[in-house]
Short mmCIF file of C-alpha atoms and ligand atoms in Angstrom, two decimals:
data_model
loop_
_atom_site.label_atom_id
_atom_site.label_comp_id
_atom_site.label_asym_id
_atom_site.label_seq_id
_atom_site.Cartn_x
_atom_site.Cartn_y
_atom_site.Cartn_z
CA UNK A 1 -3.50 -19.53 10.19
CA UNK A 2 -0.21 -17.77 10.76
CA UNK A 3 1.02 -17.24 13.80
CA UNK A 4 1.24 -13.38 13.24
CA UNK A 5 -2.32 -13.00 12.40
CA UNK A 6 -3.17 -13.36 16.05
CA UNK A 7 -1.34 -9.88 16.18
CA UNK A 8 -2.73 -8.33 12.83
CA UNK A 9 -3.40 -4.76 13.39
CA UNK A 10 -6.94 -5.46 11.94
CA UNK A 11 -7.81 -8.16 14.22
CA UNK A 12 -10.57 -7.18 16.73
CA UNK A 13 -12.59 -10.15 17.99
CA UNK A 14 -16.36 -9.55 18.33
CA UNK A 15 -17.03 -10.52 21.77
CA UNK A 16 -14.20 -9.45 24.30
CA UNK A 17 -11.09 -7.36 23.83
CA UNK A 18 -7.85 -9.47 23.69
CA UNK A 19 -7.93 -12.82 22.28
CA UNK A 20 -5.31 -15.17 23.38
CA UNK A 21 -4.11 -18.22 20.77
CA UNK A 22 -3.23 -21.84 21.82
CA UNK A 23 -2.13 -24.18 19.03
CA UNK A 24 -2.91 -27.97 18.80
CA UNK A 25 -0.97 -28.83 15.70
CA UNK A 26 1.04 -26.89 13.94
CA UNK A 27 2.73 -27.36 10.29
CA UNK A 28 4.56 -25.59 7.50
CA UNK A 29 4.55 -22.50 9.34
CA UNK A 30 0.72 -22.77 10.50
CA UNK A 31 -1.48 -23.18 12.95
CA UNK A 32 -3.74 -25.86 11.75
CA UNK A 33 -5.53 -26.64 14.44
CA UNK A 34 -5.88 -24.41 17.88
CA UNK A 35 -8.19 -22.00 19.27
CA UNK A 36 -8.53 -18.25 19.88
CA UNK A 37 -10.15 -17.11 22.96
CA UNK A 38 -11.18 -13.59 23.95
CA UNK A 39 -11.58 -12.22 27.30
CA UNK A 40 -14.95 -12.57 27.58
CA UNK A 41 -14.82 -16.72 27.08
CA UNK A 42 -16.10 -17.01 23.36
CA UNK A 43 -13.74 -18.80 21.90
CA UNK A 44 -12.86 -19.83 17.89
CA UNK A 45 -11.57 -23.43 16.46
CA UNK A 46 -8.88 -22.87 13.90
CA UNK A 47 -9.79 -26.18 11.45
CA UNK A 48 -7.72 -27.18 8.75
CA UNK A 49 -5.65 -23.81 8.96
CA UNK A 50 -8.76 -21.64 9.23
CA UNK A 51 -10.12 -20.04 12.36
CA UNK A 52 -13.76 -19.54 12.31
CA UNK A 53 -15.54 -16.67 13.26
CA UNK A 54 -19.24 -17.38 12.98
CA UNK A 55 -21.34 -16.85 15.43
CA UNK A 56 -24.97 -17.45 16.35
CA UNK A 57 -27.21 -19.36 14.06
CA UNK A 58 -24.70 -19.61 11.48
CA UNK A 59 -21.77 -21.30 13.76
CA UNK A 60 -21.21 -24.69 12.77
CA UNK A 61 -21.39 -27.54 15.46
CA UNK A 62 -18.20 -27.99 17.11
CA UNK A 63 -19.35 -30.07 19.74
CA UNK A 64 -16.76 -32.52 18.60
CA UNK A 65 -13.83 -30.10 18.67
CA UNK A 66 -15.30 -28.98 22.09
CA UNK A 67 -14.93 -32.56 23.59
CA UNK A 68 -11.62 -33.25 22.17
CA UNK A 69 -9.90 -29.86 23.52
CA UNK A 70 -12.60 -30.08 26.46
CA UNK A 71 -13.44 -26.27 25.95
CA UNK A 72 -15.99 -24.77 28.38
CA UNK A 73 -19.55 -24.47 26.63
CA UNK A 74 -20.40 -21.01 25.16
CA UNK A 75 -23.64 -19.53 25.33
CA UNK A 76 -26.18 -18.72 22.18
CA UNK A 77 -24.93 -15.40 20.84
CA UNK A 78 -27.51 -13.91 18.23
CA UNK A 79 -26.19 -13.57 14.49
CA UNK A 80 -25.71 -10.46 13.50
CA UNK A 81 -27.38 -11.25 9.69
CA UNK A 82 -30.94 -10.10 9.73
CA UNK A 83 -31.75 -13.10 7.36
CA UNK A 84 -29.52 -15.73 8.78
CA UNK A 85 -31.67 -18.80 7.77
CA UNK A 86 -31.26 -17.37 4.19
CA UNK A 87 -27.86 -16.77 4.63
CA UNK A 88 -27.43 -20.87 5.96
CA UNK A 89 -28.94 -22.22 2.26
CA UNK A 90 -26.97 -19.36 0.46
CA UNK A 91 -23.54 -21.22 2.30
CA UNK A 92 -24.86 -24.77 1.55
CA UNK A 93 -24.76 -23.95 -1.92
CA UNK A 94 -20.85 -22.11 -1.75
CA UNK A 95 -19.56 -24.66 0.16
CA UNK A 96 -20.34 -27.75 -2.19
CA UNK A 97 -19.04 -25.20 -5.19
CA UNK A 98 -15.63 -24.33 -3.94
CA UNK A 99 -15.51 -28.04 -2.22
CA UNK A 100 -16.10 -29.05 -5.85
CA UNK A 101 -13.99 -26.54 -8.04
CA UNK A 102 -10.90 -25.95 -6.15
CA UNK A 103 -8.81 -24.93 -8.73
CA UNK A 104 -11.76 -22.67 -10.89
CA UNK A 105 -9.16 -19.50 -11.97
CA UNK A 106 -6.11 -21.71 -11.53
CA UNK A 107 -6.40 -23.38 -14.33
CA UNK A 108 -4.58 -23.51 -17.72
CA UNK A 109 -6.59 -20.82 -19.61
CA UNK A 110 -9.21 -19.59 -17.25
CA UNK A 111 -6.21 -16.37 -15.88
CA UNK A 112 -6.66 -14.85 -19.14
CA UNK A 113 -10.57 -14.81 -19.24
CA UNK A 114 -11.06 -14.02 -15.69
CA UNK A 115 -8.32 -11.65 -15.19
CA UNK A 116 -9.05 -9.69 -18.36
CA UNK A 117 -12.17 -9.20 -16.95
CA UNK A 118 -10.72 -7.73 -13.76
CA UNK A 119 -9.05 -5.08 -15.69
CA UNK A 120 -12.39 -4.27 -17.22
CA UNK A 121 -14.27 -4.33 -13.45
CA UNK A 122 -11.27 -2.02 -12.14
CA UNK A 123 -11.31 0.23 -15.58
CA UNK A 124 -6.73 -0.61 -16.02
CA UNK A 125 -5.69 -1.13 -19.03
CA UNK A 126 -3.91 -4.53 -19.17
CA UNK A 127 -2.79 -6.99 -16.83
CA UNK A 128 0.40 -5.24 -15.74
CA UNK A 129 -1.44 -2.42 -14.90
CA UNK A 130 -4.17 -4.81 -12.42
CA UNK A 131 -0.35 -5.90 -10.99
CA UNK A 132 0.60 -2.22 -10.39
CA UNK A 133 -3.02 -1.12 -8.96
CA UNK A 134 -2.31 -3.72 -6.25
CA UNK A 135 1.26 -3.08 -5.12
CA UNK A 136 1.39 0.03 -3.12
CA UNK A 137 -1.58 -1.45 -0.90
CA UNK A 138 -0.56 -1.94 2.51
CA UNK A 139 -4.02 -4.05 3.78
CA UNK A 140 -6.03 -5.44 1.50
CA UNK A 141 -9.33 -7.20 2.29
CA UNK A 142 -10.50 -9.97 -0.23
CA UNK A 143 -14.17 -10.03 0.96
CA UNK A 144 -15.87 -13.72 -0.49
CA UNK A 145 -13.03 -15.44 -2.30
CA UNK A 146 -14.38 -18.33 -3.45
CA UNK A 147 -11.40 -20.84 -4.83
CA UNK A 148 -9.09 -17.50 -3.66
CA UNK A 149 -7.29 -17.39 -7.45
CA UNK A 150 -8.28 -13.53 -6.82
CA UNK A 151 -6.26 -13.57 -3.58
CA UNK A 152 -3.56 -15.46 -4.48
CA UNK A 153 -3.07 -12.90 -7.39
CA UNK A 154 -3.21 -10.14 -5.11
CA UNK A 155 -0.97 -11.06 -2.65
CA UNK A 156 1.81 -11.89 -5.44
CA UNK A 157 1.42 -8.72 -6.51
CA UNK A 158 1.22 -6.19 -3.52
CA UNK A 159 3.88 -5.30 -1.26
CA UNK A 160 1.26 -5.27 1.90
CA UNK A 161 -1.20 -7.89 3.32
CA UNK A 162 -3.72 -9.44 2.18
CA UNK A 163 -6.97 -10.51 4.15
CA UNK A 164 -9.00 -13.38 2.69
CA UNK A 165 -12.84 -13.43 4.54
CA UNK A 166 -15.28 -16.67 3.37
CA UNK A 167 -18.32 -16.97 5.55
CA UNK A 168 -18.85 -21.11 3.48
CA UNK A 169 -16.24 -23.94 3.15
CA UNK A 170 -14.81 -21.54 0.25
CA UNK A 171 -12.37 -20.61 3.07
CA UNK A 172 -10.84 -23.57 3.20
CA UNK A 173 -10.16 -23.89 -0.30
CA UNK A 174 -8.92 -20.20 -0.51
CA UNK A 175 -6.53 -21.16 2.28
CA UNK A 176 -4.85 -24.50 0.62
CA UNK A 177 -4.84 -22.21 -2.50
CA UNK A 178 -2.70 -19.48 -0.71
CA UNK A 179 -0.96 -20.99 2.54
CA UNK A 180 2.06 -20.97 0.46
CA UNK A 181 1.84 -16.65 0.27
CA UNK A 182 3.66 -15.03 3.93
CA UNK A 183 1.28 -12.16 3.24
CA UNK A 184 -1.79 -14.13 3.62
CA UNK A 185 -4.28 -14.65 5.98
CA UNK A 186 -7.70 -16.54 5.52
CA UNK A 187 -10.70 -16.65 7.67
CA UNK A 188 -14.11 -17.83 7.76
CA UNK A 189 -16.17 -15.09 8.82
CA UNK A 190 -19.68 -13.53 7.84
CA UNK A 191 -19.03 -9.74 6.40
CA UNK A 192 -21.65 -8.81 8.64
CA UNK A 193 -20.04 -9.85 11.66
CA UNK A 194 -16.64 -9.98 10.84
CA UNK A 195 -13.65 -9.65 13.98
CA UNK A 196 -11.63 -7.01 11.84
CA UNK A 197 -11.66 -2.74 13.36
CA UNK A 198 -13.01 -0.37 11.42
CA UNK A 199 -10.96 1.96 8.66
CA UNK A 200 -8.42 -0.84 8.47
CA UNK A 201 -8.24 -1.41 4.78
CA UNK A 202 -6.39 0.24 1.85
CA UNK A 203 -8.89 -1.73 -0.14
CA UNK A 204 -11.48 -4.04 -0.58
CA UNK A 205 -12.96 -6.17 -2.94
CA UNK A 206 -15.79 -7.77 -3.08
CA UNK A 207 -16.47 -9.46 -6.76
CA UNK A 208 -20.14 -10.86 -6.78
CA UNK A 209 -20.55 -11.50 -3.22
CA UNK A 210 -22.99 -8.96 -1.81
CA UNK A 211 -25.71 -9.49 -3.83
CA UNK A 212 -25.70 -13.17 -1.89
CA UNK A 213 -26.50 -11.59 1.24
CA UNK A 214 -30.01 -11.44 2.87
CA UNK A 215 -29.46 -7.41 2.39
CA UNK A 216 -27.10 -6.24 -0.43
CA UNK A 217 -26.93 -2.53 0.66
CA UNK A 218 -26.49 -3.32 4.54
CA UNK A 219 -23.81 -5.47 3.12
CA UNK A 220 -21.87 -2.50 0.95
CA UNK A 221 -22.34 -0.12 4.28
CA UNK A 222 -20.88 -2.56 6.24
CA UNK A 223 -17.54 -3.32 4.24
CA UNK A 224 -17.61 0.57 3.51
CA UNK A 225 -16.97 0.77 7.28
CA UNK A 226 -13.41 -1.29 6.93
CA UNK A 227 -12.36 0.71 4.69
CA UNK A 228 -9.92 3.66 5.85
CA UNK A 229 -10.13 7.01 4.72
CA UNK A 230 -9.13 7.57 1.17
CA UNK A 231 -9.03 3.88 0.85
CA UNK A 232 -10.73 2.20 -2.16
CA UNK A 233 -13.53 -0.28 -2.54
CA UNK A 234 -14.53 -2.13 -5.00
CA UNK A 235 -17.80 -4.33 -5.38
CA UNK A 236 -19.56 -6.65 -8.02
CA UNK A 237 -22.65 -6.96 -7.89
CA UNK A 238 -25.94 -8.26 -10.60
CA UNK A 239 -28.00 -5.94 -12.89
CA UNK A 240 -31.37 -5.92 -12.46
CA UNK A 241 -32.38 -6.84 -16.45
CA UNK A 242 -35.05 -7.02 -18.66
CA UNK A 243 -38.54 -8.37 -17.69
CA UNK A 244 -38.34 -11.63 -19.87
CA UNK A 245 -34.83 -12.59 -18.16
CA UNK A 246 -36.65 -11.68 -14.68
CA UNK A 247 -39.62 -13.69 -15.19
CA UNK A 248 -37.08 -16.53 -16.18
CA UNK A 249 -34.90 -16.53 -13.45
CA UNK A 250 -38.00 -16.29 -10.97
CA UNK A 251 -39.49 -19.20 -12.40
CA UNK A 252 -35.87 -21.15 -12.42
CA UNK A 253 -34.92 -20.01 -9.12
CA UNK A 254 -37.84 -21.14 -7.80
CA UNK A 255 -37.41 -24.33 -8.61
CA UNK A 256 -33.82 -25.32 -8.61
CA UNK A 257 -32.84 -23.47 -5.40
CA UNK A 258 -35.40 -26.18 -4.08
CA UNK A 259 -32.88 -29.06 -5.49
CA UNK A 260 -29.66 -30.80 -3.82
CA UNK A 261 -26.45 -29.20 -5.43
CA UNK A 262 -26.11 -32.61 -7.07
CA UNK A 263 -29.44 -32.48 -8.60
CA UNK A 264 -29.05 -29.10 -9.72
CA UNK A 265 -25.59 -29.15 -11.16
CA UNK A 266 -27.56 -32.17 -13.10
CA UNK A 267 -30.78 -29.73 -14.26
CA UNK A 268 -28.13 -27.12 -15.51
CA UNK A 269 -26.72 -29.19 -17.92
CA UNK A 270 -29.56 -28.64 -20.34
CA UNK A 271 -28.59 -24.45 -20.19
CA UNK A 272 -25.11 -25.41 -20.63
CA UNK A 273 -25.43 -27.45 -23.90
CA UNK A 274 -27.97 -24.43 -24.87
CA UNK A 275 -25.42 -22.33 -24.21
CA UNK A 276 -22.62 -24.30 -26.24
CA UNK A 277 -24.26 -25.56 -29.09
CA UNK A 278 -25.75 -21.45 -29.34
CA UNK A 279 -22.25 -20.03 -29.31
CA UNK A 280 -20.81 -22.63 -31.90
CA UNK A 281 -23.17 -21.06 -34.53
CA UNK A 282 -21.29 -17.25 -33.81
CA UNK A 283 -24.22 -15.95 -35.65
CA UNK A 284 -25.27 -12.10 -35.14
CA UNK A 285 -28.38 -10.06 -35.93
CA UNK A 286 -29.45 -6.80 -36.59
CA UNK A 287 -32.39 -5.63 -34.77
CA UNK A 288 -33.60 -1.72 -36.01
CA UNK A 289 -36.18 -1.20 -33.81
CA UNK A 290 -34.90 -3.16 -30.37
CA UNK A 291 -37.30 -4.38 -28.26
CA UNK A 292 -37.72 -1.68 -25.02
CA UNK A 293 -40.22 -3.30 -23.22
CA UNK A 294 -37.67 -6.44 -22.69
CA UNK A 295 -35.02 -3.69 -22.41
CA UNK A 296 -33.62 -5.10 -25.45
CA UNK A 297 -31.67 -2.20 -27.28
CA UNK A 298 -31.69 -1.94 -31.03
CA UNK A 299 -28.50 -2.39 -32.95
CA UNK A 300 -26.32 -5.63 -33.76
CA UNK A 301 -26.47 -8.59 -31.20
CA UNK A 302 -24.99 -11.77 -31.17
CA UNK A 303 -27.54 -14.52 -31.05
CA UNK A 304 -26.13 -16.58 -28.13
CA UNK A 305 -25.63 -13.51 -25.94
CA UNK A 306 -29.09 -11.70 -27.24
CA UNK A 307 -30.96 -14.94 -25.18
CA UNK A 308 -27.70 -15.68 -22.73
CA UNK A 309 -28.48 -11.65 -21.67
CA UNK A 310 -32.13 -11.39 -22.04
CA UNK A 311 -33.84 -14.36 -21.75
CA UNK A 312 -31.82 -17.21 -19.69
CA UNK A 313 -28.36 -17.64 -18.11
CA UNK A 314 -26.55 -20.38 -20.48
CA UNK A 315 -23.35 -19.09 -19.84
CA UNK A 316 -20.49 -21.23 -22.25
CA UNK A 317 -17.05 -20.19 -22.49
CA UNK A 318 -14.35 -21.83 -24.54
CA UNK A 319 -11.89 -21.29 -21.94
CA UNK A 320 -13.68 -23.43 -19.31
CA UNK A 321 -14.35 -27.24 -19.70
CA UNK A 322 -18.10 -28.37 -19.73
CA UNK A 323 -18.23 -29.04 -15.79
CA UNK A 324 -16.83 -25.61 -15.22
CA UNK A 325 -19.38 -23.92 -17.40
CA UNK A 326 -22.45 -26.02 -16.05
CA UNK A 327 -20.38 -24.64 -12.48
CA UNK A 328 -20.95 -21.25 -13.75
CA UNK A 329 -24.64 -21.33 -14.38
CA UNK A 330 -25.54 -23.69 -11.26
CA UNK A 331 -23.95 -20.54 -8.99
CA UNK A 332 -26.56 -18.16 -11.41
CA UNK A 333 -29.64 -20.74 -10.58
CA UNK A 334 -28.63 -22.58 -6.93
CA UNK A 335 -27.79 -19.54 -4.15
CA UNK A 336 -31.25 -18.37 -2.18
CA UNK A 337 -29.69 -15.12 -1.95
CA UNK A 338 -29.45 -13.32 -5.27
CA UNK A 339 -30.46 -9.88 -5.37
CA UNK A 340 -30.50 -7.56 -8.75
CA UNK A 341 -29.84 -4.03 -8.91
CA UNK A 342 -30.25 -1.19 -10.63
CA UNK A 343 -27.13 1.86 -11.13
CA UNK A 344 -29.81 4.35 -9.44
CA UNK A 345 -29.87 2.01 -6.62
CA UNK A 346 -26.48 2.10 -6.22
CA UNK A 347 -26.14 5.63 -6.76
CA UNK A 348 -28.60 6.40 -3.96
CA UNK A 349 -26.19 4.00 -1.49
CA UNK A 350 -23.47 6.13 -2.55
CA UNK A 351 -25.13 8.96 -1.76
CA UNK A 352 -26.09 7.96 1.23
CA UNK A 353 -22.98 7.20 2.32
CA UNK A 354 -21.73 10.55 1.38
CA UNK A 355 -19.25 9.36 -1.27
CA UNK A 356 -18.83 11.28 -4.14
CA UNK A 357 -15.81 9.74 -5.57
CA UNK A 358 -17.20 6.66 -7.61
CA UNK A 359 -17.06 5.21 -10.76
CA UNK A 360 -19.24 2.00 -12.54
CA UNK A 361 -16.72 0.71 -14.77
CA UNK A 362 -18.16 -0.92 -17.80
CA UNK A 363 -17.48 -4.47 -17.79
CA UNK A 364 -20.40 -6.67 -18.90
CA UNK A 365 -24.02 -6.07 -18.94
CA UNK A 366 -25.27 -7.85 -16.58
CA UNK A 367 -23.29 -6.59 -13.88
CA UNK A 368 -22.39 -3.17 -11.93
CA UNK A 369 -18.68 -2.57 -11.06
CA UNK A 370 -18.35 -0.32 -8.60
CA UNK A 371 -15.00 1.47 -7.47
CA UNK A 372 -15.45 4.62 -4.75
CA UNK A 373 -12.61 6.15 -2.68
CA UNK A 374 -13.46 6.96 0.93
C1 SAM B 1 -20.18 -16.32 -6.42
S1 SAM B 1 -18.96 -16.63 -5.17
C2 SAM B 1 -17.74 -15.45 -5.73
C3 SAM B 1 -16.34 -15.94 -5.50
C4 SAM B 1 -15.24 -15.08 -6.09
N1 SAM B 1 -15.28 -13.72 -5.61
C5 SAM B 1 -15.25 -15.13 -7.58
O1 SAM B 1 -15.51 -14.08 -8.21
O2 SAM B 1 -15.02 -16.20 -8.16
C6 SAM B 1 -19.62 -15.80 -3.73
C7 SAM B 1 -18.80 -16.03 -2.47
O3 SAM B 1 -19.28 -15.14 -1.45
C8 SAM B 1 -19.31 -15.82 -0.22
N2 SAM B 1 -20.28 -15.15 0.68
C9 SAM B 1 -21.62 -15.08 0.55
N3 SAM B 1 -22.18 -14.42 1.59
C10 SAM B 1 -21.15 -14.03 2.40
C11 SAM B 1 -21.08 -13.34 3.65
N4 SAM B 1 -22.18 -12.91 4.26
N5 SAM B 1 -19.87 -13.13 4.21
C12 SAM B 1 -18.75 -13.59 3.58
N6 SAM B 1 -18.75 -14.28 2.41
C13 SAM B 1 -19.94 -14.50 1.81
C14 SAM B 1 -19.70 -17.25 -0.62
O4 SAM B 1 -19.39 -18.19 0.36
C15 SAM B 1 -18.91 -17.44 -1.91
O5 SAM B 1 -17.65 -18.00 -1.71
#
């Protein structure tokens, strides 16, 4: 943590009203270990460069960091998630993935693939333009970076600020993968407690991180909240599919999200080589009649994305090595929290909210990119 976040215009801790920072050890420009404290004597550990913000149920023991900077005792404060046991398994599962793949989207090959797919989510045409959506943006607010490649790109590319908010270990490894950037700022925070004032952001994004939430739609209202008038926010979040790749996923779910990470990673590997060996063949069909009750439309389909979209997730992508891709279907299979939705849904959320300025940009279809202006 940089110094000047302790002054960021954003920054409004949850408890008190000023919060006042004392550094342990500092290096390279940050904080890397210290504490904030706010007025009303909750205070925050900044580990490894990150200060955390959880509260409640969901704060992590720190008895240890307590007794070492003997810091007074703070009382139980109530989480603010309405599912926070949920929430708990859902972080288990992030924080031995981005403890894992620290460099997923930093890679050799995986900017072209991912950030392709950006341009698609944000409806620009090419990768200069993603550059030029983010550079007049004074405050942005990364909401569930995972490895933080998104941020990192961000912040090279706007003239403003960027926030970075993890509520799992995934804030630590966005913050090694950005310390380097001045206009950076990481914290681990939940989104629906986070210490940052309302109508603060030019934007948001949040790329396939609500849906991992006890309640996706509290989660969009929330966020929506940040965002300042005629601001822009963007969210990611799963398509509720057909009834085969439903039943599937139930069935899967319900028993790998019962596994260690390390025994599911192992118990994906069997989509993953379905999923390679299936694209290899590059065969496609022609299907006249469609099959609606699956929601399968009629027309031409590629075999490996025909079961990959309708049946099970056995995600393979030439750009990724074999760990990467098993990576990619483990974070389909492991997370309790993993909602589906439908566009009316998210129409009605929008309507609710009184926004009338949205788009869903098309970018695959299992997904729903949403972009509204405030
Ligand atoms: C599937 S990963 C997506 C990472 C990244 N956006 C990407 O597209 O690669 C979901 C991320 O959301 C975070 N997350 C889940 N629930 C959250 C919450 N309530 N508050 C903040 N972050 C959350 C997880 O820790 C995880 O890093």
């Amino acid at each position: 943590m940089r110094r000047d976040f302790f002054t960021h215009s954003a920054l409004q801790p949850k408890c008190g009203h000023k919060i006042a920072l004392e550094a342990f050890v500092e290096k390279d420009g940050h904080v890397m270990e210290g504490v904030l404290r706010d007025d009303a004597g909750c205070w925050y550990p900044i580990i490894e460069g990150v200060p955390c913000f959880l509260r409640g149920d969901l704060r992590p023991d720190f008895e240890w960091f307590r007794k070492k900077y003997h810091l007074s005792e703070i009382g139980h404060v109530q989480s603010a998630q309405t599912d926070s046991g949920q929430q708990a398994l859902t972080n288990k599962t992030f924080s031995d993935k981005w403890s894992r793949f620290k460099h997923y989207g930093l890679e050799p090959g995986h900017e072209k693939f991912l950030f392709e797919w950006y341009c698609k989510k944000l409806d620009v045409a090419d990768i200069e333009a993603l550059k030029q959506f983010y550079r007049d943006r004074n405050h942005v607010l990364e909401v569930g970076p995972g490895s933080g490649f998104n941020t990192q790109f961000i912040a090279q590319n706007t003239s403003g600020g960027v926030v970075a908010l993890d509520i799992s270990d995934a804030a630590f490894t966005t913050f090694q993968n950005t310390r380097h950037l001045p206009n950076c700022h990481v914290i681990q925070a939940d989104l629906m407690d986070a210490p940052l004032r309302d109508e603060s952001f030019d934007l948001i994004i949040a790329d396939g991180v609500l849906h991992h939430t006890p309640d996706t739609k509290k989660a969009v209202f929330e966020l929506f909240k940040k965002v300042k008038p005629d601001g822009q926010f963007f969210f990611y979040v799963y398509k509720k599919m057909g009834a085969a790749k439903r039943f599937c996923d139930e069935f899967i779910r319900s028993e790998f999200t019962k596994l260690s990470p390390e025994a599911c990673y192992a118990a994906c590997e069997g989509f993953t080589e379905l999923g390679k060996e299936l694209s290899k063949i590059d065969v496609k069909i022609t299907l006249e009649k469609g099959v609606p009750i699956l929601g399968i439309p009629p027309g031409e389909h590629n075999v490996q994305r025909l079961l990959y979209y309708n049946f099970v997730k056995c995600f393979w992508n030439d750009a990724f090595d074999f760990e990467t891709n098993n990576m990619v279907n483990f974070d389909w299979y492991h997370p309790h929290n993993a909602w589906q939705h439908t566009e009316e849904e998210v129409a009605g959320w929008m309507k609710e909210l009184g926004v009338s300025d949205f788009q869903f940009n098309v970018s695959n279809p299992n997904g729903i990119s949403v972009l509204l202006t405030r």
